[in-house]
Short mmCIF file of C-alpha atoms in Angstrom, two decimals:
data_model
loop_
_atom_site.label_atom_id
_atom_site.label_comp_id
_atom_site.label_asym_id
_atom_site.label_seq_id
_atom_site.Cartn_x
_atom_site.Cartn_y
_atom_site.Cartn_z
CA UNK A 1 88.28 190.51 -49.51
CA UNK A 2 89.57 188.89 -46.44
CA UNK A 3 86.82 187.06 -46.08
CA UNK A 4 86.41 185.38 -49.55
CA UNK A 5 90.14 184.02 -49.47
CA UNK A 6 89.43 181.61 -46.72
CA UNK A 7 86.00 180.84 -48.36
CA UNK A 8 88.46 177.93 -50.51
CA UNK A 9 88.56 176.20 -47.29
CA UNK A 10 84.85 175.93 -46.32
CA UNK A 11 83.21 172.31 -46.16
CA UNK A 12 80.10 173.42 -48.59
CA UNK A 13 77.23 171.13 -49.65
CA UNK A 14 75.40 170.83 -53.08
CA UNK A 15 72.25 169.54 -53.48
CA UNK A 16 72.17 168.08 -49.71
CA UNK A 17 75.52 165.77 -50.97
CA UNK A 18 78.87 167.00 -48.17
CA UNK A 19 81.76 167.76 -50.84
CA UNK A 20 83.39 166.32 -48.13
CA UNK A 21 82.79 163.08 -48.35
CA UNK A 22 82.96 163.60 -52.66
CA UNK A 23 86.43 164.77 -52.37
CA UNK A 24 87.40 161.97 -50.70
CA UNK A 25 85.36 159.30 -52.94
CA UNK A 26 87.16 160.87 -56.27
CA UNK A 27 90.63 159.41 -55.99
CA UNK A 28 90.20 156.34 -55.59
CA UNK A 29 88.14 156.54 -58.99
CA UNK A 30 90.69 158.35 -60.74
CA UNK A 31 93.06 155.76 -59.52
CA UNK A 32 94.10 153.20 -62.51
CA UNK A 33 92.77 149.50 -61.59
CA UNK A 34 95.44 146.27 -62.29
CA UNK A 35 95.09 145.20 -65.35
CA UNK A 36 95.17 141.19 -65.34
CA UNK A 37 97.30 140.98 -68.66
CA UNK A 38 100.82 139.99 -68.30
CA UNK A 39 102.08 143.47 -69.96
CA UNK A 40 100.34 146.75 -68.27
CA UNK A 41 100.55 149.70 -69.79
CA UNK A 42 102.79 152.68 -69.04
CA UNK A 43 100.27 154.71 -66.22
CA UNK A 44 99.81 150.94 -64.37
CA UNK A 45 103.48 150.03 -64.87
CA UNK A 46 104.60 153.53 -63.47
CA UNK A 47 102.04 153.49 -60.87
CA UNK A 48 103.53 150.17 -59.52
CA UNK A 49 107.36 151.30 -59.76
CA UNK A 50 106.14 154.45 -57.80
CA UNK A 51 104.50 151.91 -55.00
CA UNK A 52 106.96 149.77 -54.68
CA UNK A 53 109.71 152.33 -54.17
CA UNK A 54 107.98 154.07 -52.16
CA UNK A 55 107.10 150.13 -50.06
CA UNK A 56 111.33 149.68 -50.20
CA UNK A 57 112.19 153.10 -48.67
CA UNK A 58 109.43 153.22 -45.71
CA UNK A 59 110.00 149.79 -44.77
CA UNK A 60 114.00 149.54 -45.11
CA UNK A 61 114.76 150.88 -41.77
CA UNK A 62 112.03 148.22 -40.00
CA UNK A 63 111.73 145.06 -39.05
CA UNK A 64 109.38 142.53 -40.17
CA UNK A 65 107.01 143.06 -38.12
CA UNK A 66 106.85 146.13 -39.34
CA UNK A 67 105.90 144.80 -42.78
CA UNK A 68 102.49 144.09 -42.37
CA UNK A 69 101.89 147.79 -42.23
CA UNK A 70 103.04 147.84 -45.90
CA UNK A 71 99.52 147.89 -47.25
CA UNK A 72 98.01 150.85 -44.98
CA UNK A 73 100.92 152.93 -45.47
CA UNK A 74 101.12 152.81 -49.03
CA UNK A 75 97.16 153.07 -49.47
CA UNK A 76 97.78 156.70 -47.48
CA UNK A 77 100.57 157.81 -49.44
CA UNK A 78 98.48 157.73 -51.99
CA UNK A 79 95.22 159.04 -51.24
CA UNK A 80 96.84 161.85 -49.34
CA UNK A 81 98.76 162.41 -52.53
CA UNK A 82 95.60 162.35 -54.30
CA UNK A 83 93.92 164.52 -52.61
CA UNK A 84 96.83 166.94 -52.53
CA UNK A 85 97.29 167.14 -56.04
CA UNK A 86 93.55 167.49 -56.99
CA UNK A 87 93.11 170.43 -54.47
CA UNK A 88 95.75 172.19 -56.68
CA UNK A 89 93.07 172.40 -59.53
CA UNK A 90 91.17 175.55 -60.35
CA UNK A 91 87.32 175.76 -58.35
CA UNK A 92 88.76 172.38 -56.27
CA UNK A 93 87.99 171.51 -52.85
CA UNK A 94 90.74 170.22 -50.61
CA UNK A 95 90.11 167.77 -47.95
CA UNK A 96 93.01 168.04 -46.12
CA UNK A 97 93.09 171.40 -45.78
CA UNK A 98 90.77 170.91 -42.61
CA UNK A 99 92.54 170.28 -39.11
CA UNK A 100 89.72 167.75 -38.42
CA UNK A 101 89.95 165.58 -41.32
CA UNK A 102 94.07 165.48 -41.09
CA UNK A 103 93.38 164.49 -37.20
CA UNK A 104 91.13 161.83 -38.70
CA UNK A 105 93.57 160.23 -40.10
CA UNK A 106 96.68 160.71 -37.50
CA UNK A 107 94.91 159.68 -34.45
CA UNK A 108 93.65 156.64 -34.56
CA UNK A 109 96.44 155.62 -36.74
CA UNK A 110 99.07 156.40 -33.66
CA UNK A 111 96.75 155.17 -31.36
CA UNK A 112 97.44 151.87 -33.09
CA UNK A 113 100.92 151.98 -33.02
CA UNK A 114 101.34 153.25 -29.30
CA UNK A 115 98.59 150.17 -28.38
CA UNK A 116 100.78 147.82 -30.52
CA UNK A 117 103.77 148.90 -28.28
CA UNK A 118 101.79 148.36 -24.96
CA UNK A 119 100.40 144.94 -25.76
CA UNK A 120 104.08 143.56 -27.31
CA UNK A 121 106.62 145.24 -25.64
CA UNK A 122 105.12 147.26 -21.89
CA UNK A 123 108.44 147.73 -20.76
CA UNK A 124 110.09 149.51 -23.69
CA UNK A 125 106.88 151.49 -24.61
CA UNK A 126 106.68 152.99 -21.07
CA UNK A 127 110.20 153.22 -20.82
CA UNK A 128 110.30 155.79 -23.04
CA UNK A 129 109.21 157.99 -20.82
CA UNK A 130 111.63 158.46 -18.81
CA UNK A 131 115.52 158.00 -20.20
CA UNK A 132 117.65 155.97 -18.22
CA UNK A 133 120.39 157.86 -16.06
CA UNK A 134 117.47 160.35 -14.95
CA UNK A 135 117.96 162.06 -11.48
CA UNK A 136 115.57 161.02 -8.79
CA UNK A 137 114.29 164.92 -8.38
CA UNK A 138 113.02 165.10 -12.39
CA UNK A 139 111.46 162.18 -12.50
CA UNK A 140 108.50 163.54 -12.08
CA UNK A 141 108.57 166.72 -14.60
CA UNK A 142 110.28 164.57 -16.71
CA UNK A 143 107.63 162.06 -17.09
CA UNK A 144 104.89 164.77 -17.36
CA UNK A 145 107.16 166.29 -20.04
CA UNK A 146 107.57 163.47 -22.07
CA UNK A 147 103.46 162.51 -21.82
CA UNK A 148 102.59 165.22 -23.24
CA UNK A 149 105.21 165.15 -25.78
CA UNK A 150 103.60 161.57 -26.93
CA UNK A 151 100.13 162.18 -26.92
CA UNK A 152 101.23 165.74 -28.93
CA UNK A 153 102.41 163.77 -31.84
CA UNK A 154 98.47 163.15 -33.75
CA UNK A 155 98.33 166.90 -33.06
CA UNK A 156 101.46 167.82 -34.84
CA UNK A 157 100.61 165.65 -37.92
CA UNK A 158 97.68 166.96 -38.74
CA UNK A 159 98.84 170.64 -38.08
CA UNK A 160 101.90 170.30 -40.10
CA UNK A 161 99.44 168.93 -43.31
CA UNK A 162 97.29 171.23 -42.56
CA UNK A 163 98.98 174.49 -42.06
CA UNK A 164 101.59 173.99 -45.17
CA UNK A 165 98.68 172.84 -47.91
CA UNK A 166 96.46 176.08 -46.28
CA UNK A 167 98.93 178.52 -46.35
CA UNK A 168 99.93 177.22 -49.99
CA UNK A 169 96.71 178.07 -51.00
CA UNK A 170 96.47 181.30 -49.72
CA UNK A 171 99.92 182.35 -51.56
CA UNK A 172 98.72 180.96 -54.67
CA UNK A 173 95.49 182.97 -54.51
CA UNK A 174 96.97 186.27 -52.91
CA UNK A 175 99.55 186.21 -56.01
CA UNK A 176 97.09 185.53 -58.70
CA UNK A 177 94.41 188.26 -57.28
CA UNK A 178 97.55 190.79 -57.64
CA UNK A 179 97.89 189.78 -60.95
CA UNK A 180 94.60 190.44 -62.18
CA UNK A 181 94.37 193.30 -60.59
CA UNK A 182 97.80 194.58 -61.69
CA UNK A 183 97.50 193.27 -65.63
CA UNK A 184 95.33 196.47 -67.03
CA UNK A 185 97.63 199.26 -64.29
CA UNK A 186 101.29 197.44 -65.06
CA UNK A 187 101.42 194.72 -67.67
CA UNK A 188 104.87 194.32 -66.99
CA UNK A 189 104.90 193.98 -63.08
CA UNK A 190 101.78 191.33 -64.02
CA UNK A 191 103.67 189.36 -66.35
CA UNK A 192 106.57 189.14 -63.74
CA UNK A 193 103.55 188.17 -60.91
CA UNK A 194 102.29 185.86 -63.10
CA UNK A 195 106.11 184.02 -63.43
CA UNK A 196 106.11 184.33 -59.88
CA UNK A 197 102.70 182.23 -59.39
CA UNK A 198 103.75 179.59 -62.23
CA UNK A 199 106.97 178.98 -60.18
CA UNK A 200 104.84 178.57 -56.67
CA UNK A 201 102.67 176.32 -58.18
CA UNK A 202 105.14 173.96 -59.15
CA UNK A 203 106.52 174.60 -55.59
CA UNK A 204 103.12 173.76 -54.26
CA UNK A 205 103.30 170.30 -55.98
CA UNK A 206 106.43 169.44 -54.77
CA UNK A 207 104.50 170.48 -50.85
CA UNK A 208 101.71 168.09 -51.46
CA UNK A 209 103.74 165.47 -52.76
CA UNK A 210 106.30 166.08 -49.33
CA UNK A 211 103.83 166.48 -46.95
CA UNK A 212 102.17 163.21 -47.79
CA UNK A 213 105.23 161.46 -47.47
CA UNK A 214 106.18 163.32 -44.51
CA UNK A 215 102.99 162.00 -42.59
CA UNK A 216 103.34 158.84 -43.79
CA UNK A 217 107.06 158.41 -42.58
CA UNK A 218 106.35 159.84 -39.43
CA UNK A 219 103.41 157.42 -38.46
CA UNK A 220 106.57 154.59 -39.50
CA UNK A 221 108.93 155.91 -37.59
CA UNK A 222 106.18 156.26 -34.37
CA UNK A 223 105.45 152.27 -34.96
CA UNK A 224 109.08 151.15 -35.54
CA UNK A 225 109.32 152.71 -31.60
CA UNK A 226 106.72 150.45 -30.37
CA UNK A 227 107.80 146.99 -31.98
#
């Protein structure tokens, strides 16, 4: 039983095709393509508010060099949303429940930014690591401490994705295997389980809809440092 609730999470293969890499072709099908007459209609027209809001409230606290990031970052808020979303679906796969994947995405992506930082501005970017005012004796911890703390950040991105969409899924699926199981012993308690799952689903789409924007305002906040 143990087993089979963390079989969700396995990268299988049909035919010789990686769902992998079919998981991660599907949104951008599903995605609605501009429509080149002067009035869209209401999915195009929402989808564009949503963008552009989204655009405004990232980019508000940067600078304009900042802005040319615009594209990338809204592209990822909405695959990862994507991707989210559709893992929510009955006999689904999620991408971005794997560590790798997640880490795909969050390393070379603040690679980028602390690069951007070295070649622009050396003096700030390494100046970070170690605060002005800083005794002479930790100096040296202090710049070991703060390393670390830098090249940590990839790491905690794709953790923090990963660990809230996997153990999302695992609630889901613990609460709905006690409601089978309960529905012929206790109707009742079932019923009541089955309120229970209908309310952490919707929490669970309010999660994959967070967490994408989380990772996405994290990787602005790591390249507003560094320009």
């Amino acid at each position: 039983m143990i087993l089979s609730f963390f079989d969700q999470f396995m990268s299988s293969t049909h035919l010789g095709i990686p769902l992998m890499a079919l998981a991660l072709v599907l949104p951008w099908i599903l995605l609605p393509a501009p429509s080149p007459r002067w009035l869209n209609n209401r999915l195009i027209t929402l989808q564009s508010w949503f963008i552009n809001r989204f655009t405004q409230q990232l980019l508000l606290p940067m600078n304009m060099a900042g802005h040319k990031w615009a594209a990338i970052f809204a592209s990822l808020m909405l695959f990862l949303i994507t991707l989210n979303m559709l893992g929510l679906l009955p006999y689904t796969f999620t991408p971005t429940t794997q560590l790798s994947l997640n880490l795909g995405f969050a390393v070379p992506l603040w690679l980028a930014t602390v690069l951007i930082g070295l070649r622009n501005q050396p003096t700030a970017a390494l100046g970070h690591l170690l605060p002005e005012g800083t005794p002479a004796l930790l100096i040296p911890g202090l710049i070991i401490i703060e390393t670390v703390s830098l090249l940590i950040r990839p790491l905690a991105l794709g953790v923090r994705l990963t660990a809230n969409l996997t153990a999302g899924h695992l609630l889901i699926q613990l609460i709905a295997t006690a409601a089978f199981v309960l529905l012929p012993i206790m109707p009742a308690v079932a019923i009541l389980t089955a309120s229970i799952l209908f309310l952490l689903t919707l929490l669970e789409i309010a999660v994959a809809m967070i967490q994408a924007y989380v990772f996405v305002l994290l990787l602005s906040l790591y390249l507003q440092e560094n320009i």
